[in-house]
Amino acid sequence: MAKSYNITQVEAAHRKRTLVSAALIFLAMPLTILIGMQFGKSKYMVVSMILLVYTMLPFFMVFEKRKPKAREIVLIAMMSALTVVLQLFCHITLPLQIGTAMIIISGISLGPEAGFLIGAVARFVCNFYLGQGPWLPWQMFCWGILGFLAGLAFNKVDLDELKSRHFKVVMGPVLCVIFGILAAYVCYQIWPGTDETFFGWRLYVFGFLGLFAGILLQRKRLPVDGVTLAIFTFITTFVIYGGIMNICALVTSAGAPGAELSIERMRVLYISGVPYDFYHASTAALCVFLFGNSIIKKLERIKIKYGIYK
């Protein structure tokens, strides 16, 4: 006879998984990447394998008190494979970053732990075709964290509201991001006596602080509608993915002639990275806006049909 668990036990287990995931993502993984860099860039594959182990731990905690169902694992594997195929297809045909969009969609539909797992695994497999290098662990971490944040930020999907295209409560976080960027502009461009510019890493840092403040002030989880999905995708991809990968470019190029670690070089990298970060974020947001509702609806129907819940 199967054991039954009350709502309190389920919520406690969910909070436990979320805390473990957050500790691994924000503490263990960055430390592992930085320590791995100390042993040389050639150790990136070892670091990547360690990151894969980290991503699996929270997901396996889902099955702590019950046996895993094949249908749940198959759905994770299918979304990972679909993300890889679509990313490779767009890489050689249409200049769209659909892989990033798929990771965010996966996190919303399947939960933060599964979103991080799909992001890390899909990036690991993608780079067998797009090129391996010391940037691999950083890209795995970035895709994974986008899926994790999407799973935390959005409400449980209501199939009746997936056709909506409106701004709703996302206005709060967006206004906070805009306020953060304006604050940086005033402090470093207009304020008398300052010779610094807010262009570069400060733009990303203040944008991230605005995004973080917006989520804290929101006090409600974001609704799943087309405009909200697109705005969330653009901001998180530009600020988080772009911000982290610019640091990756600074660290992995250190040691080359003219590539010393310095604030000035970091500022140059962030400024030169803005066009690509904008292209990446905007095309990912476009993919989410056009196809996100349809894919999420399909995934929700699969979960209902086969009894799969995040």
mmCIF file of C-alpha atoms in Angstrom, residues 179-290:
data_model
loop_
_atom_site.group_PDB
_atom_site.id
_atom_site.type_symbol
_atom_site.label_atom_id
_atom_site.label_comp_id
_atom_site.label_asym_id
_atom_site.label_seq_id
_atom_site.Cartn_x
_atom_site.Cartn_y
_atom_site.Cartn_z
ATOM 1 C CA PHE A 179 14.947 52.729 -11.454
ATOM 2 C CA GLY A 180 18.191 50.872 -10.712
ATOM 3 C CA ILE A 181 19.652 51.769 -14.107
ATOM 4 C CA LEU A 182 18.550 55.405 -13.745
ATOM 5 C CA ALA A 183 20.161 55.499 -10.292
ATOM 6 C CA ALA A 184 23.428 54.278 -11.811
ATOM 7 C CA TYR A 185 23.177 56.904 -14.548
ATOM 8 C CA VAL A 186 22.622 59.708 -12.036
ATOM 9 C CA CYS A 187 25.441 58.543 -9.735
ATOM 10 C CA TYR A 188 28.088 58.034 -12.413
ATOM 11 C CA GLN A 189 27.075 60.350 -15.276
ATOM 12 C CA ILE A 190 25.316 63.377 -13.778
ATOM 13 C CA TRP A 191 26.512 63.575 -10.177
ATOM 14 C CA PRO A 192 29.173 66.307 -9.895
ATOM 15 C CA GLY A 193 32.704 65.285 -9.096
ATOM 16 C CA THR A 194 32.552 61.789 -10.646
ATOM 17 C CA ASP A 195 34.685 60.858 -13.626
ATOM 18 C CA GLU A 196 33.349 57.312 -13.927
ATOM 19 C CA THR A 197 30.751 56.083 -16.416
ATOM 20 C CA PHE A 198 27.851 53.794 -15.639
ATOM 21 C CA PHE A 199 28.330 51.974 -18.935
ATOM 22 C CA GLY A 200 29.927 48.574 -18.434
ATOM 23 C CA TRP A 201 29.716 46.337 -15.395
ATOM 24 C CA ARG A 202 27.791 48.943 -13.368
ATOM 25 C CA LEU A 203 24.897 48.723 -15.832
ATOM 26 C CA TYR A 204 24.617 44.978 -15.136
ATOM 27 C CA VAL A 205 25.129 45.281 -11.377
ATOM 28 C CA PHE A 206 22.509 47.995 -10.901
ATOM 29 C CA GLY A 207 20.165 46.130 -13.243
ATOM 30 C CA PHE A 208 20.561 42.966 -11.164
ATOM 31 C CA LEU A 209 19.963 44.886 -7.923
ATOM 32 C CA GLY A 210 16.817 46.392 -9.422
ATOM 33 C CA LEU A 211 15.598 42.956 -10.533
ATOM 34 C CA PHE A 212 16.289 41.474 -7.090
ATOM 35 C CA ALA A 213 14.501 44.361 -5.343
ATOM 36 C CA GLY A 214 11.543 44.023 -7.703
ATOM 37 C CA ILE A 215 11.100 40.344 -6.907
ATOM 38 C CA LEU A 216 11.305 41.051 -3.165
ATOM 39 C CA LEU A 217 8.760 43.863 -3.409
ATOM 40 C CA GLN A 218 6.476 41.878 -5.666
ATOM 41 C CA ARG A 219 5.093 39.719 -2.849
ATOM 42 C CA LYS A 220 3.254 37.708 -5.486
ATOM 43 C CA ARG A 221 4.521 35.162 -7.958
ATOM 44 C CA LEU A 222 4.530 36.243 -11.563
ATOM 45 C CA PRO A 223 1.591 35.237 -13.774
ATOM 46 C CA VAL A 224 2.184 33.142 -16.881
ATOM 47 C CA ASP A 225 1.187 35.354 -19.795
ATOM 48 C CA GLY A 226 2.939 36.216 -23.037
ATOM 49 C CA VAL A 227 4.167 39.714 -22.202
ATOM 50 C CA THR A 228 5.285 38.803 -18.686
ATOM 51 C CA LEU A 229 7.194 35.775 -19.994
ATOM 52 C CA ALA A 230 8.928 37.853 -22.664
ATOM 53 C CA ILE A 231 9.923 40.653 -20.282
ATOM 54 C CA PHE A 232 11.184 38.194 -17.650
ATOM 55 C CA THR A 233 13.181 36.323 -20.306
ATOM 56 C CA PHE A 234 14.764 39.499 -21.666
ATOM 57 C CA ILE A 235 15.756 40.953 -18.292
ATOM 58 C CA THR A 236 17.121 37.744 -16.756
ATOM 59 C CA THR A 237 18.999 36.761 -19.903
ATOM 60 C CA PHE A 238 20.537 40.192 -20.404
ATOM 61 C CA VAL A 239 21.433 40.848 -16.777
ATOM 62 C CA ILE A 240 22.250 37.381 -15.402
ATOM 63 C CA TYR A 241 23.471 35.390 -18.410
ATOM 64 C CA GLY A 242 25.233 38.360 -19.980
ATOM 65 C CA GLY A 243 26.703 39.559 -16.688
ATOM 66 C CA ILE A 244 28.124 36.159 -15.743
ATOM 67 C CA MET A 245 29.485 35.332 -19.201
ATOM 68 C CA ASN A 246 31.295 38.681 -19.364
ATOM 69 C CA ILE A 247 33.076 37.710 -16.149
ATOM 70 C CA CYS A 248 33.819 34.345 -17.790
ATOM 71 C CA ALA A 249 35.429 36.139 -20.739
ATOM 72 C CA LEU A 250 37.584 38.166 -18.349
ATOM 73 C CA VAL A 251 38.705 35.159 -16.288
ATOM 74 C CA THR A 252 39.261 32.640 -19.092
ATOM 75 C CA SER A 253 41.298 35.104 -21.170
ATOM 76 C CA ALA A 254 43.553 36.063 -18.252
ATOM 77 C CA GLY A 255 47.188 35.333 -18.954
ATOM 78 C CA ALA A 256 47.024 36.161 -22.649
ATOM 79 C CA PRO A 257 48.978 39.232 -23.873
ATOM 80 C CA GLY A 258 47.006 42.367 -23.029
ATOM 81 C CA ALA A 259 44.351 40.383 -21.154
ATOM 82 C CA GLU A 260 45.206 41.131 -17.555
ATOM 83 C CA LEU A 261 42.619 41.072 -14.763
ATOM 84 C CA SER A 262 41.607 44.670 -14.103
ATOM 85 C CA ILE A 263 38.546 46.843 -13.565
ATOM 86 C CA GLU A 264 39.291 48.728 -16.775
ATOM 87 C CA ARG A 265 39.371 45.560 -18.850
ATOM 88 C CA MET A 266 36.184 44.357 -17.173
ATOM 89 C CA ARG A 267 34.494 47.627 -18.107
ATOM 90 C CA VAL A 268 35.610 47.241 -21.723
ATOM 91 C CA LEU A 269 34.315 43.662 -21.854
ATOM 92 C CA TYR A 270 30.925 44.666 -20.464
ATOM 93 C CA ILE A 271 30.583 47.560 -22.913
ATOM 94 C CA SER A 272 31.625 45.455 -25.895
ATOM 95 C CA GLY A 273 29.317 42.654 -24.741
ATOM 96 C CA VAL A 274 26.153 44.784 -24.704
ATOM 97 C CA PRO A 275 25.262 44.244 -28.409
ATOM 98 C CA TYR A 276 25.492 40.446 -28.135
ATOM 99 C CA ASP A 277 23.727 40.368 -24.766
ATOM 100 C CA PHE A 278 20.910 42.472 -26.213
ATOM 101 C CA TYR A 279 20.643 40.207 -29.271
ATOM 102 C CA HIS A 280 20.668 37.086 -27.088
ATOM 103 C CA ALA A 281 18.043 38.418 -24.683
ATOM 104 C CA SER A 282 15.757 39.880 -27.359
ATOM 105 C CA THR A 283 15.695 36.787 -29.590
ATOM 106 C CA ALA A 284 15.109 34.520 -26.571
ATOM 107 C CA ALA A 285 12.253 36.789 -25.454
ATOM 108 C CA LEU A 286 10.815 36.721 -28.974
ATOM 109 C CA CYS A 287 10.838 32.912 -28.977
ATOM 110 C CA VAL A 288 9.123 32.803 -25.589
ATOM 111 C CA PHE A 289 6.499 35.316 -26.724
ATOM 112 C CA LEU A 290 5.735 33.410 -29.935
#
